[in-house]
Coordinates of C-alpha atoms and ligand atoms in Angstrom, one line a residue:
M1 CA -12.4 0.8 20.2
K2 CA -12.7 4.5 21.7
T3 CA -10.2 7.1 22.5
T4 CA -10.8 9.4 25.3
H5 CA -7.7 11.5 24.5
P6 CA -7.7 14.9 26.1
F7 CA -7.3 16.6 22.8
S8 CA -10.9 16.7 21.3
P9 CA -10.0 16.9 17.4
A10 CA -8.1 13.8 17.9
H11 CA -10.8 11.9 19.5
F12 CA -12.1 9.1 17.2
E13 CA -14.0 5.8 17.5
F14 CA -12.7 2.8 15.5
D15 CA -16.0 1.0 14.5
R16 CA -15.1 -2.1 13.1
E17 CA -18.4 -3.1 11.7
L18 CA -19.1 0.6 10.0
I19 CA -15.6 0.4 8.5
E20 CA -16.0 -3.1 7.1
R21 CA -19.3 -2.2 5.7
L22 CA -18.7 1.2 4.2
D23 CA -15.1 0.8 3.0
G24 CA -14.9 1.4 -0.7
S25 CA -12.7 3.2 -3.2
G26 CA -11.8 6.8 -2.8
P27 CA -9.3 9.4 -3.4
R28 CA -6.9 10.6 -0.7
Y29 CA -7.7 14.3 -1.5
T30 CA -4.0 15.7 -1.1
S31 CA -5.6 18.1 -3.4
Y32 CA -9.1 19.0 -4.8
P33 CA -9.8 18.3 -7.3
T34 CA -7.7 15.3 -7.7
A35 CA -4.6 15.1 -9.8
D36 CA -6.2 12.7 -12.3
R37 CA -8.6 15.5 -13.2
F38 CA -5.8 17.7 -14.5
T39 CA -5.8 18.0 -18.3
S40 CA -3.2 19.1 -21.1
G41 CA -5.3 22.0 -21.5
F42 CA -3.2 23.9 -19.0
S43 CA -0.1 25.1 -20.8
P44 CA 3.5 26.2 -19.7
K45 CA 2.5 29.7 -20.7
D46 CA -0.5 29.2 -18.3
Y47 CA 2.0 28.5 -15.6
Q48 CA 4.1 31.2 -16.2
H49 CA 1.4 33.7 -16.3
R50 CA 0.3 32.3 -12.7
L51 CA 4.0 32.7 -11.7
Q52 CA 4.0 36.2 -12.7
Q53 CA 0.8 37.0 -10.9
R54 CA 2.6 36.1 -7.7
Q55 CA 3.5 39.8 -7.4
I56 CA 0.0 40.7 -6.5
G57 CA -1.5 41.3 -3.1
A58 CA -2.3 38.3 -1.0
N59 CA -0.1 36.0 -3.2
R60 CA 3.0 37.2 -1.4
K61 CA 3.1 34.5 1.1
P62 CA 6.4 32.5 1.2
V63 CA 6.6 29.6 -1.0
S64 CA 6.9 25.7 -0.5
L65 CA 9.3 23.9 -2.8
Y66 CA 9.2 20.3 -3.8
A67 CA 12.0 18.4 -5.8
H68 CA 11.4 15.1 -7.3
I69 CA 14.4 12.8 -7.5
P70 CA 13.1 9.8 -9.6
F71 CA 16.1 7.4 -9.2
C72 CA 16.1 4.1 -7.2
N73 CA 18.8 1.5 -6.8
T74 CA 16.3 -1.2 -6.8
V75 CA 12.7 -1.8 -7.1
C76 CA 10.2 -2.4 -4.3
Y77 CA 7.5 -4.5 -5.5
Y78 CA 4.7 -2.5 -3.8
C79 CA 6.0 0.6 -5.4
G80 CA 3.3 2.9 -7.0
C81 CA 5.8 6.0 -7.4
N82 CA 7.1 7.6 -10.3
K83 CA 10.9 6.3 -10.5
I84 CA 13.7 5.1 -12.5
I85 CA 15.6 2.0 -11.4
T86 CA 19.3 2.5 -12.0
K87 CA 22.6 2.2 -10.3
D88 CA 24.4 4.6 -12.4
K89 CA 24.8 7.8 -10.4
S90 CA 26.1 9.7 -13.4
K91 CA 22.2 10.1 -14.5
A92 CA 21.7 12.0 -11.6
D93 CA 24.2 14.5 -12.8
L94 CA 22.5 15.2 -16.0
Y95 CA 19.2 15.3 -14.2
L96 CA 20.6 18.0 -12.0
D97 CA 21.8 20.1 -14.9
Y98 CA 18.1 19.9 -16.1
L99 CA 16.6 20.7 -12.8
E100 CA 19.1 23.6 -12.5
R101 CA 17.7 25.2 -15.7
E102 CA 14.2 24.5 -14.4
V103 CA 14.8 26.4 -11.3
E104 CA 16.3 29.1 -13.1
M105 CA 13.5 29.4 -15.6
V106 CA 11.0 29.3 -12.9
A107 CA 13.0 31.7 -10.8
G108 CA 13.4 34.1 -13.5
T109 CA 9.7 34.3 -14.2
L110 CA 8.8 35.2 -10.6
A111 CA 8.9 39.0 -9.9
A112 CA 11.2 38.8 -6.9
R113 CA 13.6 36.4 -5.1
E114 CA 10.9 34.6 -3.2
K115 CA 11.2 33.5 0.5
V116 CA 10.8 29.8 1.3
I117 CA 9.0 28.4 4.4
Q118 CA 9.0 24.6 3.3
L119 CA 11.2 22.4 1.3
H120 CA 10.7 18.7 0.6
F121 CA 12.7 16.4 -1.4
G122 CA 10.9 13.3 -2.4
G123 CA 11.1 10.3 -4.8
G124 CA 12.2 7.9 -6.1
T125 CA 15.1 8.1 -3.7
P126 CA 16.5 11.5 -2.8
T127 CA 19.2 9.9 -1.1
F128 CA 20.1 8.0 -4.3
L129 CA 22.0 11.5 -4.8
S130 CA 25.7 11.3 -3.5
D131 CA 26.7 14.0 -0.8
E132 CA 28.1 16.2 -3.5
Q133 CA 25.0 15.8 -5.6
L134 CA 22.6 16.8 -2.6
Q135 CA 24.8 19.8 -1.8
R136 CA 24.7 20.9 -5.5
L137 CA 20.8 20.6 -5.4
I138 CA 20.4 22.7 -2.2
G139 CA 23.1 25.1 -3.7
I140 CA 20.7 25.5 -6.7
F141 CA 17.7 26.3 -4.7
K142 CA 19.5 28.8 -2.4
K143 CA 20.9 30.7 -5.5
H144 CA 17.6 31.7 -6.3
F145 CA 15.4 31.5 -3.1
E146 CA 15.7 32.8 0.3
F147 CA 15.2 30.1 2.9
L148 CA 13.6 31.5 6.1
S149 CA 15.2 30.3 9.2
D150 CA 12.0 28.7 10.8
G151 CA 11.0 26.9 7.8
E152 CA 10.5 23.2 7.4
Y153 CA 13.1 21.3 5.4
S154 CA 12.4 17.7 4.8
I155 CA 13.7 14.9 2.8
E156 CA 12.6 11.2 2.3
I157 CA 15.4 8.7 3.5
D158 CA 15.9 5.1 2.3
P159 CA 18.4 4.0 5.0
R160 CA 19.7 1.1 3.0
K161 CA 22.4 3.4 1.5
V162 CA 22.5 6.1 3.9
K163 CA 25.3 6.3 6.4
R164 CA 25.7 8.4 9.7
E165 CA 28.0 11.0 7.9
T166 CA 25.3 11.7 5.1
V167 CA 22.6 12.6 7.8
L168 CA 25.0 15.0 9.3
Q169 CA 25.8 16.7 6.0
L170 CA 22.1 16.7 5.5
A171 CA 21.7 18.9 8.7
K172 CA 24.6 21.1 7.7
L173 CA 22.7 21.7 4.5
G174 CA 19.7 23.0 6.4
F175 CA 17.5 19.9 6.6
N176 CA 15.4 19.7 9.8
R177 CA 12.8 17.0 9.1
M178 CA 13.0 13.6 7.5
S179 CA 10.7 10.8 6.9
V180 CA 12.5 7.4 7.1
G181 CA 11.1 4.5 4.8
V182 CA 10.8 1.2 6.9
Q183 CA 7.6 -0.4 5.8
D184 CA 8.0 -3.5 7.7
F185 CA 10.9 -4.8 10.0
D186 CA 9.8 -8.6 9.3
L187 CA 12.6 -10.3 6.9
D188 CA 9.9 -12.6 5.5
V189 CA 7.8 -9.6 4.4
Q190 CA 10.8 -7.5 3.4
T191 CA 11.9 -10.4 1.0
A192 CA 8.5 -10.7 -0.5
V193 CA 8.5 -7.1 -1.3
N194 CA 12.1 -7.1 -2.5
R195 CA 13.2 -4.4 0.1
V196 CA 15.5 -6.1 2.8
Q197 CA 16.6 -3.4 5.1
T198 CA 18.3 -4.3 8.5
E199 CA 17.1 -2.7 11.8
E200 CA 20.8 -1.4 12.3
E201 CA 20.5 0.3 9.0
T202 CA 17.3 2.0 10.0
L203 CA 18.6 3.2 13.6
E204 CA 22.1 4.4 12.1
V205 CA 19.9 7.0 10.3
I206 CA 17.6 7.8 13.1
N207 CA 20.5 8.0 15.7
A208 CA 22.5 10.3 13.4
A209 CA 19.4 12.5 12.8
R210 CA 18.7 12.8 16.5
E211 CA 22.5 13.6 17.0
A212 CA 22.3 16.2 14.2
G213 CA 19.3 18.0 16.0
F214 CA 16.6 17.0 13.4
K215 CA 13.2 18.5 14.8
S216 CA 11.2 15.8 13.5
I217 CA 11.6 12.2 12.4
S218 CA 8.7 10.2 10.9
I219 CA 8.7 6.7 10.1
D220 CA 6.7 5.1 7.1
L221 CA 5.0 1.9 7.5
I222 CA 2.7 0.0 5.2
Y223 CA 0.1 -2.6 6.2
G224 CA -1.4 -5.0 3.7
L225 CA 1.9 -6.3 2.4
P226 CA 2.3 -10.0 1.4
R227 CA 3.2 -12.2 4.2
Q228 CA 1.9 -9.8 6.9
T229 CA 0.2 -11.3 9.9
R230 CA -1.4 -9.6 12.8
E231 CA 1.4 -11.0 14.8
S232 CA 4.3 -9.9 12.6
V233 CA 3.0 -6.3 12.2
R234 CA 2.6 -6.2 16.1
R235 CA 6.3 -7.0 16.4
T236 CA 7.2 -4.4 13.8
L237 CA 5.2 -1.9 15.8
E238 CA 6.8 -2.6 19.1
K239 CA 10.2 -2.0 17.4
V240 CA 9.0 1.2 16.0
I241 CA 7.4 2.4 19.4
A242 CA 10.6 1.7 20.9
I243 CA 12.4 3.9 18.6
S244 CA 9.9 6.5 19.4
P245 CA 9.7 8.7 16.2
D246 CA 7.8 11.9 16.2
R247 CA 5.6 10.9 13.4
L248 CA 4.4 7.9 11.9
S249 CA 2.5 6.9 8.8
F250 CA 0.7 3.8 8.6
Y251 CA -0.2 3.5 5.0
N252 CA -2.7 1.0 3.3
Y253 CA -1.0 -1.0 0.6
A254 CA -3.3 -0.8 -2.6
H255 CA -2.7 -3.6 -4.7
L256 CA -3.4 -2.2 -8.4
P257 CA -1.1 -4.5 -10.6
T258 CA -2.7 -3.4 -13.9
V259 CA -1.8 0.4 -12.9
F260 CA 1.7 -0.3 -11.4
M261 CA 3.9 -2.7 -13.2
P262 CA 6.2 -3.8 -10.0
Q263 CA 3.0 -4.9 -8.2
R264 CA 2.7 -7.9 -10.7
R265 CA 5.8 -9.5 -8.9
I266 CA 3.6 -9.7 -5.8
D267 CA 2.1 -13.2 -5.1
E268 CA -1.4 -12.3 -4.5
A269 CA -2.0 -15.4 -2.4
E270 CA 0.3 -14.2 0.1
L271 CA -1.6 -10.8 0.7
P272 CA -3.7 -10.6 3.9
S273 CA -7.5 -10.8 3.4
P274 CA -9.3 -7.4 4.1
S275 CA -10.5 -8.8 7.3
Q276 CA -6.9 -9.5 8.5
K277 CA -6.0 -6.1 7.1
L278 CA -8.7 -4.5 9.6
D279 CA -7.3 -6.8 12.3
I280 CA -3.8 -5.3 11.6
L281 CA -4.9 -1.7 11.4
Q282 CA -7.1 -2.1 14.7
D283 CA -4.3 -3.4 16.5
A284 CA -1.8 -0.5 15.3
V285 CA -4.4 2.1 16.1
Q286 CA -4.7 0.7 19.6
M287 CA -0.8 0.1 20.0
L288 CA 0.0 3.8 18.9
T289 CA -2.5 5.7 20.8
D290 CA -1.6 3.5 24.0
A291 CA 1.8 4.5 23.4
G292 CA 0.7 8.1 23.5
Y293 CA 0.4 9.0 19.8
V294 CA -2.3 11.2 18.6
F295 CA -4.3 10.1 15.6
I296 CA -3.9 13.1 13.1
G297 CA -6.2 11.6 10.4
M298 CA -6.1 9.2 7.5
D299 CA -3.1 7.2 8.2
H300 CA -0.9 9.7 10.2
F301 CA 0.0 9.6 14.0
A302 CA 2.2 12.0 15.9
K303 CA 3.6 12.6 19.3
P304 CA 1.2 15.3 21.4
D305 CA 4.1 17.8 21.1
D306 CA 4.9 17.2 17.4
E307 CA 3.7 20.3 15.1
L308 CA 1.0 18.3 13.4
A309 CA -0.7 17.4 16.6
V310 CA -0.2 20.9 17.8
A311 CA -1.8 22.2 14.8
L312 CA -4.6 19.5 14.8
R313 CA -5.4 20.9 18.3
Q314 CA -5.3 24.5 17.1
G315 CA -7.3 24.0 14.1
R316 CA -4.5 25.0 11.9
L317 CA -3.9 21.6 10.2
Q318 CA -3.9 21.4 6.5
R319 CA -3.4 19.1 3.7
N320 CA -1.2 19.1 0.5
F321 CA 0.4 16.8 -1.8
Q322 CA 2.6 15.3 0.8
G323 CA -0.4 14.7 3.0
Y324 CA -1.2 16.6 6.4
S325 CA 1.0 19.6 6.5
T326 CA 1.0 23.0 8.5
H327 CA 2.2 25.2 5.6
A328 CA -0.4 23.8 2.9
D329 CA -1.9 27.1 2.3
C330 CA 1.4 28.3 0.6
D331 CA 1.8 28.1 -3.1
M332 CA 3.8 25.3 -3.9
L333 CA 6.4 25.1 -6.8
G334 CA 7.3 21.7 -8.0
F335 CA 10.6 20.9 -9.8
G336 CA 11.8 17.7 -11.5
V337 CA 9.9 15.1 -13.5
S338 CA 6.4 14.5 -12.7
S339 CA 6.2 16.9 -9.7
I340 CA 2.9 18.7 -8.9
G341 CA 2.8 22.4 -8.0
K342 CA 0.0 25.0 -6.9
V343 CA 0.1 28.5 -7.7
G344 CA -2.9 30.6 -6.6
S345 CA -6.0 28.7 -7.9
C346 CA -4.2 26.6 -10.4
Y347 CA -2.6 23.0 -10.0
C348 CA 0.0 21.8 -12.6
Q349 CA 2.3 18.9 -13.1
N350 CA 5.4 18.3 -15.1
D351 CA 6.1 15.7 -17.8
K352 CA 6.3 12.2 -16.1
T353 CA 9.1 11.0 -18.4
L354 CA 12.7 11.9 -18.4
E355 CA 12.7 12.4 -22.1
G356 CA 9.7 14.6 -22.2
Y357 CA 10.9 16.7 -19.3
Y358 CA 14.4 17.2 -20.9
A359 CA 12.8 18.0 -24.1
A360 CA 10.7 20.7 -22.7
I361 CA 13.5 22.3 -21.0
D362 CA 15.7 22.2 -24.2
A363 CA 13.0 23.9 -25.6
G364 CA 13.1 26.6 -23.5
H365 CA 9.9 26.3 -21.6
P366 CA 8.7 24.9 -18.1
P367 CA 8.0 21.1 -18.3
I368 CA 4.5 21.7 -17.5
V369 CA 2.2 19.0 -19.2
R370 CA -1.2 19.1 -17.4
G371 CA -3.0 21.1 -14.8
M372 CA -6.0 23.1 -14.3
T373 CA -7.3 26.4 -13.1
L374 CA -10.0 26.0 -10.6
T375 CA -13.5 27.2 -11.0
K376 CA -15.3 28.9 -8.1
D377 CA -17.1 25.7 -7.6
D378 CA -14.0 23.8 -7.2
I379 CA -12.5 26.4 -4.8
L380 CA -15.7 26.3 -2.6
R381 CA -15.5 22.4 -2.5
R382 CA -11.8 22.3 -1.8
T383 CA -12.4 24.6 1.2
I384 CA -15.2 22.2 2.3
I385 CA -13.0 19.1 1.9
Q386 CA -9.9 20.7 3.6
A387 CA -12.2 21.7 6.6
L388 CA -13.5 18.3 6.9
M389 CA -10.4 16.3 6.5
C390 CA -8.4 18.6 8.7
R391 CA -10.6 20.4 11.2
F392 CA -13.5 17.8 11.1
S393 CA -16.0 20.5 11.2
L394 CA -17.6 23.0 8.8
S395 CA -19.4 26.1 9.4
V396 CA -22.4 26.3 7.0
E397 CA -22.7 30.1 7.9
A398 CA -19.1 30.7 7.0
M399 CA -19.4 29.1 3.7
E400 CA -22.7 31.0 3.0
E401 CA -21.2 34.3 3.8
I402 CA -17.7 33.8 2.1
Y403 CA -19.1 32.3 -1.1
A404 CA -22.5 34.0 -1.0
I405 CA -24.5 30.9 -1.4
N406 CA -27.4 29.1 0.2
F407 CA -25.8 26.0 1.4
A408 CA -28.9 24.0 1.3
Q409 CA -29.8 25.0 -2.1
Y410 CA -26.3 24.9 -3.6
F411 CA -25.8 21.4 -2.1
E412 CA -29.3 20.0 -2.8
A413 CA -27.8 17.0 -4.6
E414 CA -25.5 16.2 -2.0
M415 CA -28.0 16.2 0.9
P416 CA -29.4 12.8 0.7
R417 CA -25.8 11.3 1.0
I418 CA -25.1 13.8 4.2
R419 CA -28.5 12.3 5.5
E420 CA -27.2 8.8 4.9
L421 CA -24.0 9.1 6.5
Q422 CA -25.7 10.9 9.3
Q423 CA -27.7 8.0 9.9
E424 CA -24.7 5.8 9.9
G425 CA -23.3 8.1 12.7
L426 CA -20.3 9.2 10.6
L427 CA -21.1 13.0 10.9
S428 CA -23.9 15.3 12.2
F429 CA -25.4 18.2 10.5
D430 CA -28.0 20.5 11.9
G431 CA -28.2 23.0 9.2
D432 CA -25.5 25.3 10.7
F433 CA -22.7 23.0 11.2
L434 CA -21.5 19.8 9.7
M435 CA -19.5 17.8 12.1
V436 CA -17.4 14.7 11.7
E437 CA -18.4 12.3 14.4
P438 CA -15.9 10.1 16.2
K439 CA -16.8 7.1 14.2
G440 CA -16.4 9.1 10.7
R441 CA -12.6 9.8 11.5
F442 CA -11.7 6.7 10.2
L443 CA -14.1 7.1 7.2
I444 CA -13.1 10.7 6.4
R445 CA -12.7 9.9 2.7
N446 CA -16.2 8.5 2.4
I447 CA -17.4 12.0 4.0
A448 CA -15.2 14.1 1.7
M449 CA -16.4 12.4 -1.5
I450 CA -19.8 13.7 -0.8
F451 CA -18.7 17.1 -1.9
D452 CA -16.5 15.8 -4.9
R453 CA -18.2 17.0 -8.0
H454 CA -15.7 15.6 -10.3
L455 CA -16.0 12.2 -8.8
R456 CA -19.7 12.2 -9.1
E457 CA -19.6 13.3 -12.8
R458 CA -16.9 10.8 -13.9
E459 CA -17.3 7.4 -12.8
T460 CA -13.6 6.5 -12.3
K461 CA -14.0 5.1 -8.9
A462 CA -12.6 1.8 -9.7
R463 CA -9.2 3.1 -10.2
Y464 CA -8.8 4.2 -6.6
S465 CA -7.3 2.4 -3.7
R466 CA -9.9 1.3 -0.9
T467 CA -10.2 3.9 1.9
I468 CA -8.9 1.4 4.6
Ligands
SF4_501 S1 9.1 2.5 -2.9 FE1 10.4 4.1 -3.0 S2 12.4 3.1 -3.1 FE2 11.0 1.4 -3.4 S3 11.1 1.6 -5.7 FE3 9.4 3.1 -5.0 S4 10.2 4.9 -5.0 FE4 12.0 3.5 -5.0

């Protein structure tokens, strides 16, 4: 399957034989180095030091904020997120008390009242919070940060418990983007993963978001779930295309029951085979591009006039912990249990347990438990991986000038793999430019992995999901 879409960065070729042959395990590169390289050697003090350094020079860009709401009413069996299953809303009151103290602590360490260009509420289920709790949480951030009028303010929505009034309130609070979890419209599949959600519930939320003037509505789907067939996913996609979201994510379900407990409740005999999954993916790509969606990269699609597609065309696309983004170069301050942040040349992560998170804040320090300060080599490789994943080309000359290296010498160990993937038709390399070829767009992780020094050094590939 080939696309001849007029926007060249979106041009791709779905080479089924190649994908089948080269599909392996690999990170998603929402950061480089990836989060599993963070260590406990990075302390809350290191984080505070980095926050204070934001006063200096180029670091004065607006920030991106992320808040993690870990609670969910029920468990979806495919889930690989950090969440707490409860129906007790009062747990969220206590959580917000601590989150407020964390925000105060971090904002108090920053030299100035920072401007915010991006905010994301993720989970868990952010809409586990009541309307009052959501209002309180936004109020906490607005007290300490200045929200820019042209910012991207987004929230993940689970339509099963959200009514029209809540969506209208979210718009009043300043949210202008939402991603709506659907996964699959098929009742049989929904039953197999313990997430029964009617089309009416989904439509109520989306119609309300349109009524309230949300700028971008994204739908999240998953393929590779139990009981999915080529036909059932086609039916779901037809319904999704009729809803016409601005963006669409089509995630590959990674079945890792030894890592994610809820997945043990999935009947492996009901999972589609790798070949069936590839059929499903191939159909989806065909249907979505036929419907006018632009393939952004990895598992993301967007309408041609959506900001992501525009950023792709203009070479401004970036990647951060939430996936493809237009503001990933900003520092990201993460709040809440398990949240990840990026400040300057460091990454950091909060405690993953509620107990540890609360204890750290009670002890008067940020609940950071691990992170890392990037070396020059990490920063160079991060730049290369970002360029390949977001712009699909790399200027060797630019890398040599900026990082004062001889590319061929510096990456001598990587050259055999570069040549191999060149022979496979995934990339081209003439010494001056490394270009991702249309066939390489669906195997972009394989290309990025060439430059992942940590991956090479530590053989932990088995823990990653398959790239397709
Ligand atoms: S998939 Fe989302 S809603 Fe379901 S249990 Fe996991 S975090 Fe909660």
